[in-house]
């Protein structure tokens, strides 16, 4: 019995160190990791949404681009959810009820897509509510991770972030290929019905959150003042030139027009790529994104912001021009099959996109002063997502001007040229970024911000030729 107990203890210690990176696997940690895992696994419906809008609602590339810009709105106001959760407890609880509500909201939105949604406006509302569900749960679990990491060492906090990121990444990788494979055998509405099951898991594990009820007196005395003080600190922070100038650069950098929706129509209507192949591309590019993270951490994290932003912008623009070979079918004259060309090109662009995106995350973390770290980081990510909406709007407008439709791709090469050249527009403003190297404050990247990074990775794929 003693030997058996000793063996079980060693197994538990090994799992704690290797799987949970030293974090004690208690019920609350399992709940937090489950929420992040669900965020990743919701990618199962990504392709189904695109095909539903294209084939069943018969929307044009311009309309799809505009719709996706609208459904990003919840991610633009993430700090609001944090203030609501902190200032308006439900039955005395600040975290658990909001997680339960987010899960119910997510399930309701996917069930409606699977059953009663038949118009563009109804689809926009349902998809926006599903986006709201994920954004709300993301903010809540972010706050839980911040609370757990507050009393820990920087190394321990970093390991907590890493295991959370791993849970989300695993969920995303599991569904990357199946998002296309399921569409080979089932309808989009069936996929929506399957997806509706996962948000309920969030509502279920919410009961595992260790949270004590907040009395009205303690809420009035200990909660309102910190919020007012936090708002004051936040206002002081965003008025500093060293913060708003880099933030403005991030906005300009991210707001350049995108051709994502037009490429999805081109890949399915012109190149006749099947959903299974698009899922395979998504799987490969997901691994390529992880490779980009590794390359950044291994070789590029000590390079000054201005240098890596300048080079990544130029190289991404040049590499993006290779898509001209695909849209003009030049690759066929070179003897390169459309599938192989798309796959290889997507891998390279995903690696480059992820390296640039990691740089944004590190910069955002370093801009956050002490005292308002989580709130200001969420605000910076809201600016980033707002720029993404502007990018889609510009892309939709240019697509409309060029007359690109679901079947007419004669001017797609010009859209590719414009969108890739526009990525160079932020370069004249490169001096808005800090000039110092990242290694001057090496512990900044270990602040408890990675949960926000996870949700952004799930939401925003590095721009590539095949957009799902």
PDB file of N, CA, C and O in Angstrom, residues 281-351:
ATOM      1  N   UNK A 281      -5.832  23.009 -44.623  1.00  0.00           N
ATOM      2  CA  UNK A 281      -5.030  24.243 -44.656  1.00  0.00           C
ATOM      3  C   UNK A 281      -5.043  24.914 -43.289  1.00  0.00           C
ATOM      4  O   UNK A 281      -4.008  25.384 -42.805  1.00  0.00           O
ATOM      5  N   UNK A 282      -6.216  24.954 -42.673  1.00  0.00           N
ATOM      6  CA  UNK A 282      -6.326  25.567 -41.350  1.00  0.00           C
ATOM      7  C   UNK A 282      -5.466  24.838 -40.329  1.00  0.00           C
ATOM      8  O   UNK A 282      -4.812  25.459 -39.489  1.00  0.00           O
ATOM      9  N   UNK A 283      -5.452  23.502 -40.397  1.00  0.00           N
ATOM     10  CA  UNK A 283      -4.630  22.728 -39.480  1.00  0.00           C
ATOM     11  C   UNK A 283      -3.148  23.036 -39.668  1.00  0.00           C
ATOM     12  O   UNK A 283      -2.413  23.286 -38.708  1.00  0.00           O
ATOM     13  N   UNK A 284      -2.711  23.037 -40.923  1.00  0.00           N
ATOM     14  CA  UNK A 284      -1.297  23.293 -41.217  1.00  0.00           C
ATOM     15  C   UNK A 284      -0.903  24.710 -40.810  1.00  0.00           C
ATOM     16  O   UNK A 284       0.166  24.926 -40.224  1.00  0.00           O
ATOM     17  N   UNK A 285      -1.768  25.685 -41.097  1.00  0.00           N
ATOM     18  CA  UNK A 285      -1.430  27.056 -40.732  1.00  0.00           C
ATOM     19  C   UNK A 285      -1.460  27.264 -39.215  1.00  0.00           C
ATOM     20  O   UNK A 285      -0.752  28.130 -38.698  1.00  0.00           O
ATOM     21  N   UNK A 286      -2.265  26.463 -38.504  1.00  0.00           N
ATOM     22  CA  UNK A 286      -2.258  26.542 -37.042  1.00  0.00           C
ATOM     23  C   UNK A 286      -0.902  26.100 -36.496  1.00  0.00           C
ATOM     24  O   UNK A 286      -0.341  26.734 -35.596  1.00  0.00           O
ATOM     25  N   UNK A 287      -0.377  25.019 -37.045  1.00  0.00           N
ATOM     26  CA  UNK A 287       0.955  24.573 -36.643  1.00  0.00           C
ATOM     27  C   UNK A 287       2.012  25.595 -37.066  1.00  0.00           C
ATOM     28  O   UNK A 287       2.993  25.833 -36.347  1.00  0.00           O
ATOM     29  N   UNK A 288       1.812  26.207 -38.239  1.00  0.00           N
ATOM     30  CA  UNK A 288       2.758  27.228 -38.701  1.00  0.00           C
ATOM     31  C   UNK A 288       2.746  28.433 -37.766  1.00  0.00           C
ATOM     32  O   UNK A 288       3.798  29.041 -37.506  1.00  0.00           O
ATOM     33  N   UNK A 289       1.577  28.774 -37.248  1.00  0.00           N
ATOM     34  CA  UNK A 289       1.488  29.890 -36.298  1.00  0.00           C
ATOM     35  C   UNK A 289       2.260  29.573 -35.027  1.00  0.00           C
ATOM     36  O   UNK A 289       2.953  30.433 -34.469  1.00  0.00           O
ATOM     37  N   UNK A 290       2.153  28.321 -34.558  1.00  0.00           N
ATOM     38  CA  UNK A 290       2.926  27.917 -33.383  1.00  0.00           C
ATOM     39  C   UNK A 290       4.418  27.986 -33.678  1.00  0.00           C
ATOM     40  O   UNK A 290       5.221  28.358 -32.821  1.00  0.00           O
ATOM     41  N   UNK A 291       4.790  27.624 -34.900  1.00  0.00           N
ATOM     42  CA  UNK A 291       6.197  27.737 -35.297  1.00  0.00           C
ATOM     43  C   UNK A 291       6.645  29.193 -35.270  1.00  0.00           C
ATOM     44  O   UNK A 291       7.772  29.506 -34.878  1.00  0.00           O
ATOM     45  N   UNK A 292       5.744  30.087 -35.680  1.00  0.00           N
ATOM     46  CA  UNK A 292       6.065  31.509 -35.630  1.00  0.00           C
ATOM     47  C   UNK A 292       6.299  31.988 -34.214  1.00  0.00           C
ATOM     48  O   UNK A 292       7.198  32.796 -33.953  1.00  0.00           O
ATOM     49  N   UNK A 293       5.478  31.482 -33.271  1.00  0.00           N
ATOM     50  CA  UNK A 293       5.680  31.825 -31.863  1.00  0.00           C
ATOM     51  C   UNK A 293       7.042  31.347 -31.392  1.00  0.00           C
ATOM     52  O   UNK A 293       7.784  32.072 -30.714  1.00  0.00           O
ATOM     53  N   UNK A 294       7.397  30.107 -31.753  1.00  0.00           N
ATOM     54  CA  UNK A 294       8.685  29.541 -31.329  1.00  0.00           C
ATOM     55  C   UNK A 294       9.851  30.332 -31.925  1.00  0.00           C
ATOM     56  O   UNK A 294      10.819  30.636 -31.228  1.00  0.00           O
ATOM     57  N   UNK A 295       9.764  30.664 -33.210  1.00  0.00           N
ATOM     58  CA  UNK A 295      10.835  31.431 -33.860  1.00  0.00           C
ATOM     59  C   UNK A 295      11.006  32.780 -33.183  1.00  0.00           C
ATOM     60  O   UNK A 295      12.130  33.229 -32.931  1.00  0.00           O
ATOM     61  N   UNK A 296       9.879  33.429 -32.859  1.00  0.00           N
ATOM     62  CA  UNK A 296       9.959  34.729 -32.188  1.00  0.00           C
ATOM     63  C   UNK A 296      10.640  34.611 -30.830  1.00  0.00           C
ATOM     64  O   UNK A 296      11.541  35.379 -30.500  1.00  0.00           O
ATOM     65  N   UNK A 297      10.194  33.622 -30.017  1.00  0.00           N
ATOM     66  CA  UNK A 297      10.750  33.454 -28.679  1.00  0.00           C
ATOM     67  C   UNK A 297      12.214  33.036 -28.725  1.00  0.00           C
ATOM     68  O   UNK A 297      13.012  33.430 -27.890  1.00  0.00           O
ATOM     69  N   UNK A 298      12.565  32.228 -29.731  1.00  0.00           N
ATOM     70  CA  UNK A 298      13.920  31.669 -29.789  1.00  0.00           C
ATOM     71  C   UNK A 298      14.927  32.643 -30.379  1.00  0.00           C
ATOM     72  O   UNK A 298      16.062  32.734 -29.917  1.00  0.00           O
ATOM     73  N   UNK A 299      14.540  33.398 -31.391  1.00  0.00           N
ATOM     74  CA  UNK A 299      15.532  34.179 -32.130  1.00  0.00           C
ATOM     75  C   UNK A 299      15.262  35.692 -32.184  1.00  0.00           C
ATOM     76  O   UNK A 299      16.190  36.468 -32.420  1.00  0.00           O
ATOM     77  N   UNK A 300      14.018  36.133 -31.997  1.00  0.00           N
ATOM     78  CA  UNK A 300      13.676  37.518 -32.328  1.00  0.00           C
ATOM     79  C   UNK A 300      13.250  38.379 -31.152  1.00  0.00           C
ATOM     80  O   UNK A 300      13.059  39.575 -31.325  1.00  0.00           O
ATOM     81  N   UNK A 301      13.089  37.801 -29.968  1.00  0.00           N
ATOM     82  CA  UNK A 301      12.503  38.574 -28.877  1.00  0.00           C
ATOM     83  C   UNK A 301      13.415  39.685 -28.360  1.00  0.00           C
ATOM     84  O   UNK A 301      12.942  40.590 -27.679  1.00  0.00           O
ATOM     85  N   UNK A 302      14.706  39.646 -28.687  1.00  0.00           N
ATOM     86  CA  UNK A 302      15.622  40.698 -28.212  1.00  0.00           C
ATOM     87  C   UNK A 302      15.843  41.800 -29.244  1.00  0.00           C
ATOM     88  O   UNK A 302      16.586  42.746 -28.998  1.00  0.00           O
ATOM     89  N   UNK A 303      15.211  41.676 -30.401  1.00  0.00           N
ATOM     90  CA  UNK A 303      15.382  42.676 -31.459  1.00  0.00           C
ATOM     91  C   UNK A 303      14.494  43.888 -31.165  1.00  0.00           C
ATOM     92  O   UNK A 303      13.349  43.729 -30.738  1.00  0.00           O
ATOM     93  N   UNK A 304      14.992  45.112 -31.363  1.00  0.00           N
ATOM     94  CA  UNK A 304      14.181  46.308 -31.102  1.00  0.00           C
ATOM     95  C   UNK A 304      12.872  46.307 -31.878  1.00  0.00           C
ATOM     96  O   UNK A 304      12.773  45.768 -32.982  1.00  0.00           O
ATOM     97  N   UNK A 305      11.856  46.929 -31.296  1.00  0.00           N
ATOM     98  CA  UNK A 305      10.527  46.949 -31.891  1.00  0.00           C
ATOM     99  C   UNK A 305      10.549  47.492 -33.315  1.00  0.00           C
ATOM    100  O   UNK A 305       9.938  46.923 -34.221  1.00  0.00           O
ATOM    101  N   UNK A 306      11.224  48.628 -33.495  1.00  0.00           N
ATOM    102  CA  UNK A 306      11.192  49.273 -34.806  1.00  0.00           C
ATOM    103  C   UNK A 306      11.788  48.381 -35.886  1.00  0.00           C
ATOM    104  O   UNK A 306      11.273  48.305 -37.009  1.00  0.00           O
ATOM    105  N   UNK A 307      12.861  47.697 -35.548  1.00  0.00           N
ATOM    106  CA  UNK A 307      13.540  46.852 -36.532  1.00  0.00           C
ATOM    107  C   UNK A 307      12.657  45.686 -36.966  1.00  0.00           C
ATOM    108  O   UNK A 307      12.456  45.432 -38.160  1.00  0.00           O
ATOM    109  N   UNK A 308      12.101  44.977 -35.982  1.00  0.00           N
ATOM    110  CA  UNK A 308      11.320  43.792 -36.339  1.00  0.00           C
ATOM    111  C   UNK A 308      10.003  44.167 -37.007  1.00  0.00           C
ATOM    112  O   UNK A 308       9.530  43.478 -37.916  1.00  0.00           O
ATOM    113  N   UNK A 309       9.387  45.282 -36.597  1.00  0.00           N
ATOM    114  CA  UNK A 309       8.166  45.721 -37.264  1.00  0.00           C
ATOM    115  C   UNK A 309       8.457  46.110 -38.709  1.00  0.00           C
ATOM    116  O   UNK A 309       7.696  45.762 -39.625  1.00  0.00           O
ATOM    117  N   UNK A 310       9.540  46.827 -38.927  1.00  0.00           N
ATOM    118  CA  UNK A 310       9.879  47.267 -40.283  1.00  0.00           C
ATOM    119  C   UNK A 310      10.139  46.068 -41.194  1.00  0.00           C
ATOM    120  O   UNK A 310       9.582  45.974 -42.295  1.00  0.00           O
ATOM    121  N   UNK A 311      10.976  45.137 -40.729  1.00  0.00           N
ATOM    122  CA  UNK A 311      11.322  44.001 -41.568  1.00  0.00           C
ATOM    123  C   UNK A 311      10.139  43.057 -41.775  1.00  0.00           C
ATOM    124  O   UNK A 311       9.923  42.550 -42.881  1.00  0.00           O
ATOM    125  N   UNK A 312       9.370  42.807 -40.720  1.00  0.00           N
ATOM    126  CA  UNK A 312       8.221  41.910 -40.870  1.00  0.00           C
ATOM    127  C   UNK A 312       7.181  42.508 -41.808  1.00  0.00           C
ATOM    128  O   UNK A 312       6.536  41.782 -42.585  1.00  0.00           O
ATOM    129  N   UNK A 313       7.018  43.831 -41.761  1.00  0.00           N
ATOM    130  CA  UNK A 313       6.061  44.490 -42.652  1.00  0.00           C
ATOM    131  C   UNK A 313       6.496  44.381 -44.105  1.00  0.00           C
ATOM    132  O   UNK A 313       5.706  44.033 -44.991  1.00  0.00           O
ATOM    133  N   UNK A 314       7.765  44.665 -44.358  1.00  0.00           N
ATOM    134  CA  UNK A 314       8.282  44.605 -45.728  1.00  0.00           C
ATOM    135  C   UNK A 314       8.243  43.185 -46.271  1.00  0.00           C
ATOM    136  O   UNK A 314       7.785  42.932 -47.402  1.00  0.00           O
ATOM    137  N   UNK A 315       8.713  42.224 -45.468  1.00  0.00           N
ATOM    138  CA  UNK A 315       8.741  40.837 -45.934  1.00  0.00           C
ATOM    139  C   UNK A 315       7.336  40.282 -46.148  1.00  0.00           C
ATOM    140  O   UNK A 315       7.092  39.553 -47.119  1.00  0.00           O
ATOM    141  N   UNK A 316       6.407  40.635 -45.262  1.00  0.00           N
ATOM    142  CA  UNK A 316       5.036  40.158 -45.424  1.00  0.00           C
ATOM    143  C   UNK A 316       4.411  40.724 -46.694  1.00  0.00           C
ATOM    144  O   UNK A 316       3.667  40.029 -47.399  1.00  0.00           O
ATOM    145  N   UNK A 317       4.715  41.977 -46.995  1.00  0.00           N
ATOM    146  CA  UNK A 317       4.194  42.591 -48.214  1.00  0.00           C
ATOM    147  C   UNK A 317       4.750  41.899 -49.453  1.00  0.00           C
ATOM    148  O   UNK A 317       4.017  41.592 -50.399  1.00  0.00           O
ATOM    149  N   UNK A 318       6.043  41.612 -49.430  1.00  0.00           N
ATOM    150  CA  UNK A 318       6.679  40.949 -50.577  1.00  0.00           C
ATOM    151  C   UNK A 318       6.145  39.534 -50.750  1.00  0.00           C
ATOM    152  O   UNK A 318       5.775  39.113 -51.860  1.00  0.00           O
ATOM    153  N   UNK A 319       6.087  38.788 -49.639  1.00  0.00           N
ATOM    154  CA  UNK A 319       5.595  37.415 -49.709  1.00  0.00           C
ATOM    155  C   UNK A 319       4.121  37.371 -50.098  1.00  0.00           C
ATOM    156  O   UNK A 319       3.675  36.448 -50.783  1.00  0.00           O
ATOM    157  N   UNK A 320       3.361  38.380 -49.660  1.00  0.00           N
ATOM    158  CA  UNK A 320       1.950  38.429 -50.017  1.00  0.00           C
ATOM    159  C   UNK A 320       1.729  38.589 -51.510  1.00  0.00           C
ATOM    160  O   UNK A 320       0.692  38.186 -52.040  1.00  0.00           O
ATOM    161  N   UNK A 321       2.720  39.177 -52.190  1.00  0.00           N
ATOM    162  CA  UNK A 321       2.597  39.343 -53.638  1.00  0.00           C
ATOM    163  C   UNK A 321       2.594  38.009 -54.373  1.00  0.00           C
ATOM    164  O   UNK A 321       2.169  37.934 -55.527  1.00  0.00           O
ATOM    165  N   UNK A 322       3.077  36.953 -53.727  1.00  0.00           N
ATOM    166  CA  UNK A 322       3.057  35.645 -54.381  1.00  0.00           C
ATOM    167  C   UNK A 322       1.628  35.180 -54.660  1.00  0.00           C
ATOM    168  O   UNK A 322       1.403  34.313 -55.510  1.00  0.00           O
ATOM    169  N   UNK A 323       0.656  35.758 -53.963  1.00  0.00           N
ATOM    170  CA  UNK A 323      -0.743  35.407 -54.221  1.00  0.00           C
ATOM    171  C   UNK A 323      -1.175  35.839 -55.614  1.00  0.00           C
ATOM    172  O   UNK A 323      -2.167  35.318 -56.153  1.00  0.00           O
ATOM    173  N   UNK A 324      -0.442  36.786 -56.214  1.00  0.00           N
ATOM    174  CA  UNK A 324      -0.742  37.181 -57.585  1.00  0.00           C
ATOM    175  C   UNK A 324      -0.572  36.003 -58.536  1.00  0.00           C
ATOM    176  O   UNK A 324      -1.285  35.899 -59.546  1.00  0.00           O
ATOM    177  N   UNK A 325       0.369  35.122 -58.221  1.00  0.00           N
ATOM    178  CA  UNK A 325       0.578  33.939 -59.058  1.00  0.00           C
ATOM    179  C   UNK A 325      -0.647  33.037 -59.042  1.00  0.00           C
ATOM    180  O   UNK A 325      -0.995  32.418 -60.052  1.00  0.00           O
ATOM    181  N   UNK A 326      -1.312  32.981 -57.899  1.00  0.00           N
ATOM    182  CA  UNK A 326      -2.481  32.120 -57.767  1.00  0.00           C
ATOM    183  C   UNK A 326      -3.703  32.726 -58.451  1.00  0.00           C
ATOM    184  O   UNK A 326      -4.413  32.038 -59.199  1.00  0.00           O
ATOM    185  N   UNK A 327      -3.962  34.021 -58.205  1.00  0.00           N
ATOM    186  CA  UNK A 327      -5.187  34.635 -58.748  1.00  0.00           C
ATOM    187  C   UNK A 327      -5.101  34.810 -60.266  1.00  0.00           C
ATOM    188  O   UNK A 327      -6.143  34.926 -60.927  1.00  0.00           O
ATOM    189  N   UNK A 328      -3.901  34.835 -60.820  1.00  0.00           N
ATOM    190  CA  UNK A 328      -3.748  34.927 -62.279  1.00  0.00           C
ATOM    191  C   UNK A 328      -3.489  33.554 -62.901  1.00  0.00           C
ATOM    192  O   UNK A 328      -3.275  33.462 -64.110  1.00  0.00           O
ATOM    193  N   UNK A 329      -3.472  32.512 -62.056  1.00  0.00           N
ATOM    194  CA  UNK A 329      -3.239  31.124 -62.480  1.00  0.00           C
ATOM    195  C   UNK A 329      -1.855  30.927 -63.100  1.00  0.00           C
ATOM    196  O   UNK A 329      -1.630  29.974 -63.859  1.00  0.00           O
ATOM    197  N   UNK A 330      -0.931  31.828 -62.765  1.00  0.00           N
ATOM    198  CA  UNK A 330       0.436  31.680 -63.258  1.00  0.00           C
ATOM    199  C   UNK A 330       1.086  30.428 -62.677  1.00  0.00           C
ATOM    200  O   UNK A 330       1.944  29.801 -63.321  1.00  0.00           O
ATOM    201  N   UNK A 331       0.703  30.058 -61.474  1.00  0.00           N
ATOM    202  CA  UNK A 331       1.273  28.862 -60.854  1.00  0.00           C
ATOM    203  C   UNK A 331       1.019  27.615 -61.694  1.00  0.00           C
ATOM    204  O   UNK A 331       1.840  26.687 -61.735  1.00  0.00           O
ATOM    205  N   UNK A 332      -0.112  27.580 -62.395  1.00  0.00           N
ATOM    206  CA  UNK A 332      -0.411  26.425 -63.254  1.00  0.00           C
ATOM    207  C   UNK A 332       0.547  26.362 -64.424  1.00  0.00           C
ATOM    208  O   UNK A 332       0.985  25.272 -64.817  1.00  0.00           O
ATOM    209  N   UNK A 333       0.885  27.537 -64.985  1.00  0.00           N
ATOM    210  CA  UNK A 333       1.843  27.549 -66.095  1.00  0.00           C
ATOM    211  C   UNK A 333       3.230  27.160 -65.633  1.00  0.00           C
ATOM    212  O   UNK A 333       4.053  26.708 -66.429  1.00  0.00           O
ATOM    213  N   UNK A 334       3.485  27.346 -64.340  1.00  0.00           N
ATOM    214  CA  UNK A 334       4.779  26.931 -63.757  1.00  0.00           C
ATOM    215  C   UNK A 334       4.767  25.467 -63.328  1.00  0.00           C
ATOM    216  O   UNK A 334       5.762  24.967 -62.812  1.00  0.00           O
ATOM    217  N   UNK A 335       3.631  24.817 -63.515  1.00  0.00           N
ATOM    218  CA  UNK A 335       3.528  23.411 -63.159  1.00  0.00           C
ATOM    219  C   UNK A 335       3.255  23.149 -61.690  1.00  0.00           C
ATOM    220  O   UNK A 335       3.476  22.033 -61.202  1.00  0.00           O
ATOM    221  N   UNK A 336       2.757  24.168 -60.961  1.00  0.00           N
ATOM    222  CA  UNK A 336       2.480  24.016 -59.528  1.00  0.00           C
ATOM    223  C   UNK A 336       0.971  23.925 -59.337  1.00  0.00           C
ATOM    224  O   UNK A 336       0.225  24.830 -59.730  1.00  0.00           O
ATOM    225  N   UNK A 337       0.516  22.834 -58.748  1.00  0.00           N
ATOM    226  CA  UNK A 337      -0.911  22.639 -58.515  1.00  0.00           C
ATOM    227  C   UNK A 337      -1.456  23.689 -57.555  1.00  0.00           C
ATOM    228  O   UNK A 337      -0.752  24.133 -56.637  1.00  0.00           O
ATOM    229  N   UNK A 338      -2.712  24.098 -57.761  1.00  0.00           N
ATOM    230  CA  UNK A 338      -3.336  25.124 -56.912  1.00  0.00           C
ATOM    231  C   UNK A 338      -3.289  24.741 -55.440  1.00  0.00           C
ATOM    232  O   UNK A 338      -3.023  25.584 -54.569  1.00  0.00           O
ATOM    233  N   UNK A 339      -3.557  23.456 -55.143  1.00  0.00           N
ATOM    234  CA  UNK A 339      -3.609  22.999 -53.755  1.00  0.00           C
ATOM    235  C   UNK A 339      -2.245  23.138 -53.077  1.00  0.00           C
ATOM    236  O   UNK A 339      -2.138  23.675 -51.968  1.00  0.00           O
ATOM    237  N   UNK A 340      -1.206  22.670 -53.751  1.00  0.00           N
ATOM    238  CA  UNK A 340       0.130  22.729 -53.148  1.00  0.00           C
ATOM    239  C   UNK A 340       0.608  24.167 -53.020  1.00  0.00           C
ATOM    240  O   UNK A 340       1.246  24.538 -52.030  1.00  0.00           O
ATOM    241  N   UNK A 341       0.308  24.967 -54.042  1.00  0.00           N
ATOM    242  CA  UNK A 341       0.728  26.371 -53.978  1.00  0.00           C
ATOM    243  C   UNK A 341       0.032  27.067 -52.808  1.00  0.00           C
ATOM    244  O   UNK A 341       0.662  27.814 -52.054  1.00  0.00           O
ATOM    245  N   UNK A 342      -1.263  26.826 -52.651  1.00  0.00           N
ATOM    246  CA  UNK A 342      -2.022  27.455 -51.564  1.00  0.00           C
ATOM    247  C   UNK A 342      -1.489  27.028 -50.212  1.00  0.00           C
ATOM    248  O   UNK A 342      -1.331  27.845 -49.299  1.00  0.00           O
ATOM    249  N   UNK A 343      -1.211  25.739 -50.072  1.00  0.00           N
ATOM    250  CA  UNK A 343      -0.750  25.209 -48.799  1.00  0.00           C
ATOM    251  C   UNK A 343       0.599  25.797 -48.417  1.00  0.00           C
ATOM    252  O   UNK A 343       0.797  26.288 -47.306  1.00  0.00           O
ATOM    253  N   UNK A 344       1.542  25.782 -49.361  1.00  0.00           N
ATOM    254  CA  UNK A 344       2.881  26.304 -49.064  1.00  0.00           C
ATOM    255  C   UNK A 344       2.883  27.786 -48.790  1.00  0.00           C
ATOM    256  O   UNK A 344       3.533  28.275 -47.856  1.00  0.00           O
ATOM    257  N   UNK A 345       2.126  28.524 -49.596  1.00  0.00           N
ATOM    258  CA  UNK A 345       2.057  29.971 -49.426  1.00  0.00           C
ATOM    259  C   UNK A 345       1.414  30.331 -48.090  1.00  0.00           C
ATOM    260  O   UNK A 345       1.854  31.253 -47.392  1.00  0.00           O
ATOM    261  N   UNK A 346       0.377  29.592 -47.705  1.00  0.00           N
ATOM    262  CA  UNK A 346      -0.315  29.867 -46.444  1.00  0.00           C
ATOM    263  C   UNK A 346       0.597  29.636 -45.247  1.00  0.00           C
ATOM    264  O   UNK A 346       0.539  30.380 -44.262  1.00  0.00           O
ATOM    265  N   UNK A 347       1.435  28.599 -45.319  1.00  0.00           N
ATOM    266  CA  UNK A 347       2.349  28.301 -44.222  1.00  0.00           C
ATOM    267  C   UNK A 347       3.320  29.452 -43.998  1.00  0.00           C
ATOM    268  O   UNK A 347       3.512  29.928 -42.877  1.00  0.00           O
ATOM    269  N   UNK A 348       3.945  29.922 -45.075  1.00  0.00           N
ATOM    270  CA  UNK A 348       4.934  31.002 -44.960  1.00  0.00           C
ATOM    271  C   UNK A 348       4.289  32.279 -44.433  1.00  0.00           C
ATOM    272  O   UNK A 348       4.818  32.940 -43.521  1.00  0.00           O
ATOM    273  N   UNK A 349       3.121  32.633 -44.977  1.00  0.00           N
ATOM    274  CA  UNK A 349       2.448  33.852 -44.547  1.00  0.00           C
ATOM    275  C   UNK A 349       1.963  33.748 -43.107  1.00  0.00           C
ATOM    276  O   UNK A 349       1.944  34.745 -42.379  1.00  0.00           O
ATOM    277  N   UNK A 350       1.576  32.537 -42.673  1.00  0.00           N
ATOM    278  CA  UNK A 350       1.135  32.356 -41.286  1.00  0.00           C
ATOM    279  C   UNK A 350       2.290  32.551 -40.310  1.00  0.00           C
ATOM    280  O   UNK A 350       2.123  33.154 -39.250  1.00  0.00           O
ATOM    281  N   UNK A 351       3.452  32.031 -40.656  1.00  0.00           N
ATOM    282  CA  UNK A 351       4.626  32.206 -39.794  1.00  0.00           C
ATOM    283  C   UNK A 351       4.964  33.683 -39.668  1.00  0.00           C
ATOM    284  O   UNK A 351       5.183  34.201 -38.561  1.00  0.00           O
TER     285      UNK A 351
END
